Short mmCIF file of C-alpha atoms in Angstrom, two decimals:
data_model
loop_
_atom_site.label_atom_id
_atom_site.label_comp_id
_atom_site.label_asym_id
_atom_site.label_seq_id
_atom_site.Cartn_x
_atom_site.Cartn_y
_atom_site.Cartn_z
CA UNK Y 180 23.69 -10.57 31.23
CA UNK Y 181 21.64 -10.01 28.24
CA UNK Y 182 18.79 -7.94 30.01
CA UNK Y 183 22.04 -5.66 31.14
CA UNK Y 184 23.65 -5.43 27.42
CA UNK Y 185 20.45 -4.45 26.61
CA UNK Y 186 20.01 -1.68 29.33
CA UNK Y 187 23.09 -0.11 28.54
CA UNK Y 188 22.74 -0.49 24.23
CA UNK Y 189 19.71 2.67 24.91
CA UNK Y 190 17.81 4.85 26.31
CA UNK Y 191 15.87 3.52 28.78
CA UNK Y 192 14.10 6.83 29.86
CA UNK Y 193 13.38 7.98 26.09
CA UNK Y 194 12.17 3.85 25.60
CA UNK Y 195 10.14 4.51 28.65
CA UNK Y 196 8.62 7.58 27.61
CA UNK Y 197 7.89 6.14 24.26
CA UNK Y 198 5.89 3.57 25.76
CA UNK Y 199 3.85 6.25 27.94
CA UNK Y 200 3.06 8.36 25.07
CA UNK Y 201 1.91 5.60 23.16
CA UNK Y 202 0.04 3.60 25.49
CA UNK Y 203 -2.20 6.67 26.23
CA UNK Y 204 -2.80 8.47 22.92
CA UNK Y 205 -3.78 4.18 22.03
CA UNK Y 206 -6.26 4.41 24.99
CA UNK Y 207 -7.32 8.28 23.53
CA UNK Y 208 -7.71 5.96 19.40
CA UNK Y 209 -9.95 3.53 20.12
CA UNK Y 210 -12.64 5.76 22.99
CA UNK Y 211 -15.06 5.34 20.38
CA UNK Y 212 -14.82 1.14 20.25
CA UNK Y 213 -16.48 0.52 23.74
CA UNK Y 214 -18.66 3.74 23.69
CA UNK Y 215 -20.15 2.96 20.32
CA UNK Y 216 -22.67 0.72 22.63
CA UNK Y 217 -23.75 3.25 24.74
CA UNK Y 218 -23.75 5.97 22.29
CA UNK Y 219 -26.27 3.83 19.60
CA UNK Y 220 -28.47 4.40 22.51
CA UNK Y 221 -29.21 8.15 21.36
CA UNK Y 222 -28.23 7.77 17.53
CA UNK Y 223 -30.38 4.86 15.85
CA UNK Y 224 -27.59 3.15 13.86
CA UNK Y 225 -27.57 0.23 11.90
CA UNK Y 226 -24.45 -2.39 12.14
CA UNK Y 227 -22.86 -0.65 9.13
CA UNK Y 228 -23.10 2.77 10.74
CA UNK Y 229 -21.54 1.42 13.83
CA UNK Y 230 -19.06 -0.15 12.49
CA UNK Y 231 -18.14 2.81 10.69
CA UNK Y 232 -18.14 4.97 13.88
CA UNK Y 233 -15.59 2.69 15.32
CA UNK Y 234 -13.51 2.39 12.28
CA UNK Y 235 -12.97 6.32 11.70
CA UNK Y 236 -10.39 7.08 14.20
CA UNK Y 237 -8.77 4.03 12.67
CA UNK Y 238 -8.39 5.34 9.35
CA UNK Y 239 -7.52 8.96 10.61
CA UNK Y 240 -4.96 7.92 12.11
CA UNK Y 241 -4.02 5.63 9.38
CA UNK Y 242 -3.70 8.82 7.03
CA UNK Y 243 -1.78 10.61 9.21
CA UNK Y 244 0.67 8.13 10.12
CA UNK Y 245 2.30 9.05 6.96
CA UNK Y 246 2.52 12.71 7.86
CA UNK Y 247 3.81 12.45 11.61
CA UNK Y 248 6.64 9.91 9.64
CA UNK Y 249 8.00 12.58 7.61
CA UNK Y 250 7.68 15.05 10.73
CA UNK Y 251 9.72 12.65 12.55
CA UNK Y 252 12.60 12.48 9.70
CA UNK Y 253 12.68 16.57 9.64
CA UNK Y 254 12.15 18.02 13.37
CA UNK Y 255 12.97 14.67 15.37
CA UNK Y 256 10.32 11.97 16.61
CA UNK Y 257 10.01 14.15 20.26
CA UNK Y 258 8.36 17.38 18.64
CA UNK Y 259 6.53 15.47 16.62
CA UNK Y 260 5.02 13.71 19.55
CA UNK Y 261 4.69 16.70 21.36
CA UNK Y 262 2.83 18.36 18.80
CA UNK Y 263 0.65 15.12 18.19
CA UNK Y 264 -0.60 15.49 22.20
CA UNK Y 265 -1.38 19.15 21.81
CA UNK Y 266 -3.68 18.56 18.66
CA UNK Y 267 -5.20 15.74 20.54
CA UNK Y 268 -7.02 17.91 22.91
CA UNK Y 269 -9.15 19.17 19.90
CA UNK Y 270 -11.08 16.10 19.50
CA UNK Y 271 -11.57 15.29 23.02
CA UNK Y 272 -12.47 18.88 24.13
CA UNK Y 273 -15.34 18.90 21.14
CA UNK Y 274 -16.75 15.35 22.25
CA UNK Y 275 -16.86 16.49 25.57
CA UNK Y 276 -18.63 19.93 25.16
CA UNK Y 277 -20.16 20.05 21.40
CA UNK Y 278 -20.56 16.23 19.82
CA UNK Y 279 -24.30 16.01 20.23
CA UNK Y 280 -25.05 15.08 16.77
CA UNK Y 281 -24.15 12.00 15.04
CA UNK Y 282 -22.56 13.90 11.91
CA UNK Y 283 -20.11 15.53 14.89
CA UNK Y 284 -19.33 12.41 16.32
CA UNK Y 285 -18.06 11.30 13.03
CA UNK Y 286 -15.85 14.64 12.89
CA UNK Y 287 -14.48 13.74 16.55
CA UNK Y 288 -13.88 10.07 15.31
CA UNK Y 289 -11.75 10.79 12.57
CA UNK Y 290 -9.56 13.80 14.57
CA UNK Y 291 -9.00 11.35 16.95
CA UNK Y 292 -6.86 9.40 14.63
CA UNK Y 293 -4.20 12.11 15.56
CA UNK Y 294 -3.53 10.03 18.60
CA UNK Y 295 -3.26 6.82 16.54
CA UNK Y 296 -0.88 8.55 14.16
CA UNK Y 297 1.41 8.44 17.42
CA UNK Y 298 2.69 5.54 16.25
CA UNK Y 299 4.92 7.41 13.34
CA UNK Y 300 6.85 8.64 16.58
CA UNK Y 301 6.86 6.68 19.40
CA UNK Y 302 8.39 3.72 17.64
CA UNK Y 303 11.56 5.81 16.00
CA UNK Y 304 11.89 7.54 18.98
CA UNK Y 305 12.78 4.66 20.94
CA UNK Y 306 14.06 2.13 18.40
CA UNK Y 307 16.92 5.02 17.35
CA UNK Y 308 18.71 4.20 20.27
CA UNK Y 309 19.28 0.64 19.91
CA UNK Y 310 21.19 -2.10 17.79
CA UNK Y 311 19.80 -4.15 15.16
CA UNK Y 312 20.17 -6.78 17.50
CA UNK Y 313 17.56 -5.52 20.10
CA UNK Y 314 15.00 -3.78 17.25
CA UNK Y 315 12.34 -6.65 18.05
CA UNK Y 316 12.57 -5.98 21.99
CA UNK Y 317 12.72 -2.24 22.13
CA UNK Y 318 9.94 -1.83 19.14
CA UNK Y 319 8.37 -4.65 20.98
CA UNK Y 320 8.53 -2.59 24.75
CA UNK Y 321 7.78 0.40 22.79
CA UNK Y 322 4.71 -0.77 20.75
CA UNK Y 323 3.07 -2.55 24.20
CA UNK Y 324 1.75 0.88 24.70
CA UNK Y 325 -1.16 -0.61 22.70
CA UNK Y 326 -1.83 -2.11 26.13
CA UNK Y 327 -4.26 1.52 26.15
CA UNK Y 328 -6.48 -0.19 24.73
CA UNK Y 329 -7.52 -2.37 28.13
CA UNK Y 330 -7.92 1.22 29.94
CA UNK Y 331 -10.45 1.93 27.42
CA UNK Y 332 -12.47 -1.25 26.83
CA UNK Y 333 -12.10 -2.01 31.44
CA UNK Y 334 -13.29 2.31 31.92
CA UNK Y 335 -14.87 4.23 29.50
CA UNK Y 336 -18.40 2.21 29.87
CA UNK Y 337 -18.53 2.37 33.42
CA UNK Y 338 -17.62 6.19 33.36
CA UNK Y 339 -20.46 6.69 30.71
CA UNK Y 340 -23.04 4.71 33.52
CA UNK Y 341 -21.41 5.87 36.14
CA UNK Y 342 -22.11 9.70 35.39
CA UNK Y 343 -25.46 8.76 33.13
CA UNK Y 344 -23.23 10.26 30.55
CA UNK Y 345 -20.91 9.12 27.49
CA UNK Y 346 -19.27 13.24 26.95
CA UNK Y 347 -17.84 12.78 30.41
CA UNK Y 348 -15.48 10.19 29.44
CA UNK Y 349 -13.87 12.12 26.98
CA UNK Y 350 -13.35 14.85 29.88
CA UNK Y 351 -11.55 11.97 31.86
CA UNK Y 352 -9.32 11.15 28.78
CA UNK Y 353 -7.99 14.93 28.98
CA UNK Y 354 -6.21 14.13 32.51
CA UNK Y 355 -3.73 11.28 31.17
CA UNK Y 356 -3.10 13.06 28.39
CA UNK Y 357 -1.87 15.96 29.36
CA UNK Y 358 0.40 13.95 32.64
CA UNK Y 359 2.24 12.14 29.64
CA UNK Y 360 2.83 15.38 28.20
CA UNK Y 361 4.61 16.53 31.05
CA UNK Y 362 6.46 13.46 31.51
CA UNK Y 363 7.18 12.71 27.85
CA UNK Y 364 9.00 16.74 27.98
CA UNK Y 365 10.67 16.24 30.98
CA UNK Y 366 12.11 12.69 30.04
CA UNK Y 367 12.19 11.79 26.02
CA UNK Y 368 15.22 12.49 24.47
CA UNK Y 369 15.70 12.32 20.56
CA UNK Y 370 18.95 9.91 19.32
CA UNK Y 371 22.08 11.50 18.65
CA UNK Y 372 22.21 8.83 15.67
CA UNK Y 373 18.91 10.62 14.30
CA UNK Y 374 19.13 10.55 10.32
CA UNK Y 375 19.64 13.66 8.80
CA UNK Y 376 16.45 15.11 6.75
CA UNK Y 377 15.42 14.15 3.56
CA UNK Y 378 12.43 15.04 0.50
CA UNK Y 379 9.57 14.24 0.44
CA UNK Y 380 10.53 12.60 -3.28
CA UNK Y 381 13.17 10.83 -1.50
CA UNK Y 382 10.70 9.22 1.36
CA UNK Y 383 8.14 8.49 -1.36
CA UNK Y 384 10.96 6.35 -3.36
CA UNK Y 385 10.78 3.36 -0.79
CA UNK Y 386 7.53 3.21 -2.04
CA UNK Y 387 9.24 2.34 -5.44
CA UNK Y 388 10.32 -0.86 -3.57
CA UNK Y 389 8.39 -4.22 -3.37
CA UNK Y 390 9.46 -5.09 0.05
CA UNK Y 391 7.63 -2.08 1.56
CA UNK Y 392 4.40 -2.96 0.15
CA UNK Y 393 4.60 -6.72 1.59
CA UNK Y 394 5.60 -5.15 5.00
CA UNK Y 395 2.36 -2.99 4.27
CA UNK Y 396 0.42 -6.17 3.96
CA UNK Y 397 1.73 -8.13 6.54
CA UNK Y 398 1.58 -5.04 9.09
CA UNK Y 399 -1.97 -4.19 7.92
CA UNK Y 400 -3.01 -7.87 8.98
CA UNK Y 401 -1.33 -7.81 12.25
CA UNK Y 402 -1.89 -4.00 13.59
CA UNK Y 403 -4.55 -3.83 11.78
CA UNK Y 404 -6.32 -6.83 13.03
CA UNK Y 405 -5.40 -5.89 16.52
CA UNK Y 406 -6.56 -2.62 16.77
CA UNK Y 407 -9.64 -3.06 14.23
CA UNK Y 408 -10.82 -6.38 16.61
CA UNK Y 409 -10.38 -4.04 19.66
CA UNK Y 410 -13.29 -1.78 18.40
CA UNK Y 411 -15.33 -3.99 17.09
CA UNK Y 412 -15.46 -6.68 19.85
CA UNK Y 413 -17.55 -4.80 22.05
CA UNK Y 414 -20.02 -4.22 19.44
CA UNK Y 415 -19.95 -8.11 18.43
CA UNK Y 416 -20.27 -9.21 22.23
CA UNK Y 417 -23.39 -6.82 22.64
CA UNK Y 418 -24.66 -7.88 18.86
CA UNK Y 419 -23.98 -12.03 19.03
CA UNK Y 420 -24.41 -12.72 22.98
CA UNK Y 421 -26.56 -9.65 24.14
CA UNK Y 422 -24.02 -8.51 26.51
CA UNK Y 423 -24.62 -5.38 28.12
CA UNK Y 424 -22.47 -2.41 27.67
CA UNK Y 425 -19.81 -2.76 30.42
CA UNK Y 426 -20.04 -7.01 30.34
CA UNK Y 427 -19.36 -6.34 26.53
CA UNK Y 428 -16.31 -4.34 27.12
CA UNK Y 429 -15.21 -6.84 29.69
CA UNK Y 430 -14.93 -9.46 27.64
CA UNK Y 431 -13.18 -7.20 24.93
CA UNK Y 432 -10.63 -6.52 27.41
CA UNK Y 433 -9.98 -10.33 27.88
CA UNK Y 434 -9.12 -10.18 24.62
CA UNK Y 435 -7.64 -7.26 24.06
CA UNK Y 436 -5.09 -7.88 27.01
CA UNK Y 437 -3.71 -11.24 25.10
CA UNK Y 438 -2.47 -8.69 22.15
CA UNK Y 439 -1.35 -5.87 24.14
CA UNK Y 440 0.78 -7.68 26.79
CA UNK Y 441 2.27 -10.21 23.95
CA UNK Y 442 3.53 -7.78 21.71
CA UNK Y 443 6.73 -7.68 23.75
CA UNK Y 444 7.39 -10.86 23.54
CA UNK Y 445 6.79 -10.96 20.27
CA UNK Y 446 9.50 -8.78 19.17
CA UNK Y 447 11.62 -10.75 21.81
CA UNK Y 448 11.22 -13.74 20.21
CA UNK Y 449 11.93 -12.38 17.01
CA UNK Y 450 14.75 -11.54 18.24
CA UNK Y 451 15.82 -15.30 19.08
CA UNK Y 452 14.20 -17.20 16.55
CA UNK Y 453 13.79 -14.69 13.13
CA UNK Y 454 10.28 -12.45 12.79
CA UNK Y 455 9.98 -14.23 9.19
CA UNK Y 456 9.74 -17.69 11.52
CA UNK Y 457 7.65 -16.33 14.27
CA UNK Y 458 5.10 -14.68 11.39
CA UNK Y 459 4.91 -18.08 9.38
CA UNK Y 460 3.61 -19.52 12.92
CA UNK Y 461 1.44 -16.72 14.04
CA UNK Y 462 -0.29 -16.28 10.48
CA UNK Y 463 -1.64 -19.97 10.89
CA UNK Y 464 -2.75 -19.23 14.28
CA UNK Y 465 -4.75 -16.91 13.30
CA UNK Y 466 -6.08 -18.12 10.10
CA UNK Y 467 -6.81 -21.38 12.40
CA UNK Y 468 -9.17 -19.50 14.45
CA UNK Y 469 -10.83 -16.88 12.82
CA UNK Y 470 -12.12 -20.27 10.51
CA UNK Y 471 -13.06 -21.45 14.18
CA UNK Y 472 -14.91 -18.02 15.03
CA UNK Y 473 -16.96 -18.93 11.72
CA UNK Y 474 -19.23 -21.30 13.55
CA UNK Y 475 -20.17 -18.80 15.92
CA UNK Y 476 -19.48 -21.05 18.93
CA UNK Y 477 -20.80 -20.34 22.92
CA UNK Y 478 -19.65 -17.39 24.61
CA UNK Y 479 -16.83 -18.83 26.50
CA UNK Y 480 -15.64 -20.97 23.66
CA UNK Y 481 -15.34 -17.53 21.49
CA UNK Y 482 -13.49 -15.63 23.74
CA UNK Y 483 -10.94 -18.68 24.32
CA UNK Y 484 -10.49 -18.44 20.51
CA UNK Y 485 -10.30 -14.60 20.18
CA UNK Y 486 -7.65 -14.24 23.19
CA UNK Y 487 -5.80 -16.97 20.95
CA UNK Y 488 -6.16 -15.17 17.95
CA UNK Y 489 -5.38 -11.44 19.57
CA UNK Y 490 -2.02 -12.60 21.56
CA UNK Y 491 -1.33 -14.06 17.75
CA UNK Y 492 -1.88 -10.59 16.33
CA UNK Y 493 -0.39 -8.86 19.09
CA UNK Y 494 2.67 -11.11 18.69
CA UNK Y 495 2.93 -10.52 15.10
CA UNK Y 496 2.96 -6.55 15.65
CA UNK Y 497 6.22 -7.27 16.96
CA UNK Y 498 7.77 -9.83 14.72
CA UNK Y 499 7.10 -7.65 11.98
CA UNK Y 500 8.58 -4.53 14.05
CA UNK Y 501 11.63 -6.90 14.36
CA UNK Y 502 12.30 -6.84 10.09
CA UNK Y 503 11.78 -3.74 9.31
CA UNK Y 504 14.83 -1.78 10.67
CA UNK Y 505 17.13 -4.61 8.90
CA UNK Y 506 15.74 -3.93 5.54
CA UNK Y 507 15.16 -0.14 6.02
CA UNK Y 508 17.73 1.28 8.54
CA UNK Y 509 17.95 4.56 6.79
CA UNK Y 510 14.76 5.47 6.03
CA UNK Y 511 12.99 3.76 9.64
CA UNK Y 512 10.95 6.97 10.38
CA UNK Y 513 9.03 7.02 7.36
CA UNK Y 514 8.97 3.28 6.74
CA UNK Y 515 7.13 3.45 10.08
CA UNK Y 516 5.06 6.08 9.39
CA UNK Y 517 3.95 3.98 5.96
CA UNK Y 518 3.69 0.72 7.76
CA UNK Y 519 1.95 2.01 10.16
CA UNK Y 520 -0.52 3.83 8.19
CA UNK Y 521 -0.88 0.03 6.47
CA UNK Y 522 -1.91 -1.25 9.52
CA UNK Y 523 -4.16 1.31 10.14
CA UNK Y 524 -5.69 0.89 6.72
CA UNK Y 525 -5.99 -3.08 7.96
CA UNK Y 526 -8.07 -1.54 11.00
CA UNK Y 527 -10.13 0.42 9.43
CA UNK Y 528 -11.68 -2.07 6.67
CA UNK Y 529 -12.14 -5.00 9.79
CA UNK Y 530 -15.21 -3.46 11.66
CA UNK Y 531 -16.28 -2.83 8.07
CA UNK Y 532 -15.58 -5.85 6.83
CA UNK Y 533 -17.65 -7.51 9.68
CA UNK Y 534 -20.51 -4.78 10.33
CA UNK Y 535 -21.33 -4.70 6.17
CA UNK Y 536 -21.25 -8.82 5.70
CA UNK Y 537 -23.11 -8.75 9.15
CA UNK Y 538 -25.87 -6.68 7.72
CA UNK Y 539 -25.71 -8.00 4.62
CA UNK Y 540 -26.35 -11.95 5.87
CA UNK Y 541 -27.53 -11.73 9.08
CA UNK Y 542 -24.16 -13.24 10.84
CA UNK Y 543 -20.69 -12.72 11.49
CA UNK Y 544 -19.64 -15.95 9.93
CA UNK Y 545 -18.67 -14.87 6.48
CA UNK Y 546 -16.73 -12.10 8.10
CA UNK Y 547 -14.77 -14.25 10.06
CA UNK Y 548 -14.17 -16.60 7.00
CA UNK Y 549 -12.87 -13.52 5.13
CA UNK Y 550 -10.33 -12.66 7.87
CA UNK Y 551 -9.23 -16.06 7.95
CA UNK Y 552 -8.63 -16.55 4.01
CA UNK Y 553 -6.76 -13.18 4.91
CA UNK Y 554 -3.89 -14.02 6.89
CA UNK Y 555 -3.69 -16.92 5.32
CA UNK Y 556 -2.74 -15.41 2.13
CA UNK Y 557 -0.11 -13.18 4.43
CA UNK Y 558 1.31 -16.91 5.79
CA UNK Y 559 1.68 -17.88 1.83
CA UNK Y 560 3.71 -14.64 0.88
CA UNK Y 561 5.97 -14.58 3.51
CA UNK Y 562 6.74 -18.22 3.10
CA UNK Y 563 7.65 -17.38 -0.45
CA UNK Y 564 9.50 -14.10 -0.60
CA UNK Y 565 11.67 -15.46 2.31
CA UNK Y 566 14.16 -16.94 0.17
CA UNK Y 567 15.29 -13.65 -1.67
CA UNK Y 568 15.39 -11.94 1.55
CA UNK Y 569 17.92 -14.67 2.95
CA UNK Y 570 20.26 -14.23 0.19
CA UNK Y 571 20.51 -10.02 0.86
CA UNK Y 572 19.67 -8.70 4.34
CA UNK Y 573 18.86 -11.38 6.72
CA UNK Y 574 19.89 -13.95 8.73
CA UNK Y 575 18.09 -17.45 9.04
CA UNK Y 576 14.38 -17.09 9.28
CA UNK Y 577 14.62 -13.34 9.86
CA UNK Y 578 17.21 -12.64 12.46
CA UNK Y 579 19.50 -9.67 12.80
CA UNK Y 580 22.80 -10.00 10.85
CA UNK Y 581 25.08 -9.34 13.60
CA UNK Y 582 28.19 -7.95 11.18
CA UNK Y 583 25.97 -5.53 9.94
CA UNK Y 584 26.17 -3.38 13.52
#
């Protein structure tokens, strides 16, 4: 009965079409995670420069977040997302036919945060169509399309061997791309409850308001741990446990899978139980094992712990997904394209974070430590601001007010 109510509250080609467009441009974002291992093989880099090759798209996409947010709010989330997938062919055409130095790599890295900036409009465009009461499971549906990611980290490698070449791959993203375009035209279909344009001055004065920066830190520690782990783990299989390329990426995509597939549920949850509950849980998860990651255990034992820690994360996306259209109803496209562009920020500092202590010491272990004090502090904050946001827009531990539909 509910699965039906919630069929008939929205759109379910427009939800569908958001998760298409976002699941591949996340699969176009993160190329760069897996390849990074095959690519060091022609430009000598140290684990700082890696890590910075696999955190650019992160933070291009993390800058324009913001400006495919207040695209959304003036033409509609579906032209914005259109016009996202036609710039996206930029970066992939160059890396296919022209990246053959490292300083154009970096170039096609950060270009191809236009794809991550999808974000600013697949998550409007679906969650526009549906009651407060189903925010966490269409967001949650919606968002999934970071399952891209496990395309990525399970293909691009053995395309690269396969072919003897790492350009090709870029080639192969162009196909999927351009399908969803047709699809996402033929079947997306913008709200008729879409919000009527705004300023910019008038987007910029949530900013004014402490409850967006906390949703920026929260966000940044769940996205942002996500999608920054899912371009780094290659490079710390290959590092830590000598993995080859594709074995490397094989593992990530253990991992990877856990955060992708859980999101979902993570918004559905929130749904049931409150996203300020289901954070206060999934915050000590994580904190719990990245302090177990710390000790660097065996290869099997890691992976158990990042899958843990990833479905956490991945969980999290959508708990947080869940709050933010109760406290900012109004003002959801840019909010997303601001939180988002947090969590992007979160994404792009994590390979750093771990590639500079890691050449700095000689281990991952203070990195891990780091990430772990991290969401820890995220589990504190939550657990205190909670009580103010009872008392003025939610219900207990974070659910929907249902008089407010």
């Amino acid at each position: 009965m509910e699965r039906k109510s919630f069929l008939k509250s929205g759109h379910t080609p427009t939800l569908f079409s958001a998760f298409l467009y976002f699941d591949v441009s996340f699969m176009i974002w993160v190329l760069l995670g897996p390849l990074s291992v095959i690519i060091m093989n022609d430009f000598q880099m140290d684990a700082a420069q890696k890590a910075n090759l696999v955190a650019l798209p992160i933070l291009g996409g993390s800058i324009l977040r913001l400006v495919l947010g207040l695209l959304t709010d003036h033409i509609g989330p579906k032209k914005t997302a259109q016009i996202g997938m036609m710039i996206t062919l930029i970066p992939l055409i160059w890396g296919w036919k022209f990246a053959d130095h490292l300083s154009e790599l970096y170039v096609v890295a950060l270009l191809l945060g236009v794809a991550g900036a999808s974000f600013a409009a697949a998550l409007p465009l679906a969650s526009r169509w549906y009651p407060p009461q189903y925010q966490g499971l269409a967001m949650g549906i919606a968002g999934a399309g970071n399952s891209g990611t496990v395309l990525t980290t399970l293909f691009a490698n053995r395309i690269a061997q396969y072919y003897g070449d790492w350009h090709i791959v870029f080639a192969f993203a162009l196909i999927p791309l351009v399908v969803t375009f047709l699809l996402f035209s033929m079947f997306a279909k913008d709200s008729p409850s879409q919000p009527a344009p705004q300023q910019f001055t008038d987007y910029m004065r949530v900013l004014k308001q402490r409850d967006a920066w906390l949703f920026c830190m929260f966000y940044s520690v769940t996205f942002g741990g996500f999608v920054g782990m899912s371009s780094y783990l290659t490079i710390f299989f290959n590092t830590q446990y000598g993995l080859d390329p594709v074995k490397a990426a094989d593992f990530t995509t253990i991992c990877v899978i856990a955060g992708s597939f859980f999101r979902p549920i993570g918004g559905w949850l929130a749904d049931k139980f409150g996203g300020i509950r289901m954070l206060i849980m999934l915050y000590s998860i994580v904190a719990v094992m990245m302090a177990f990651l710390s000790s660097l255990p065996s290869l099997p034992v890691a992976t158990a712990f990042l899958f843990i820690a990833m479905m956490s994360l991945g969980m999290g996306n959508g708990s947080v997904f869940q709050l933010v259209p109760q406290r900012f109803q109004k003002e959801i496209g840019v909010m997303t394209g601001i939180v988002g562009s947090a969590g992007g920020l979160g994404g792009y500092f994590l390979p750093k974070i771990l590639g500079n202590i890691k050449l700095a010491t000689g281990s991952f272990t203070f990195g891990f430590l780091v990430l772990s004090g991290i969401a820890l502090l995220c589990l504190l904050l939550i657990a205190v601001v909670q009580r103010q946001w009872k008392k003025t827009w939610i219900g207990a531990g974070g659910k929907a007010r249902v008089e407010h539909v």
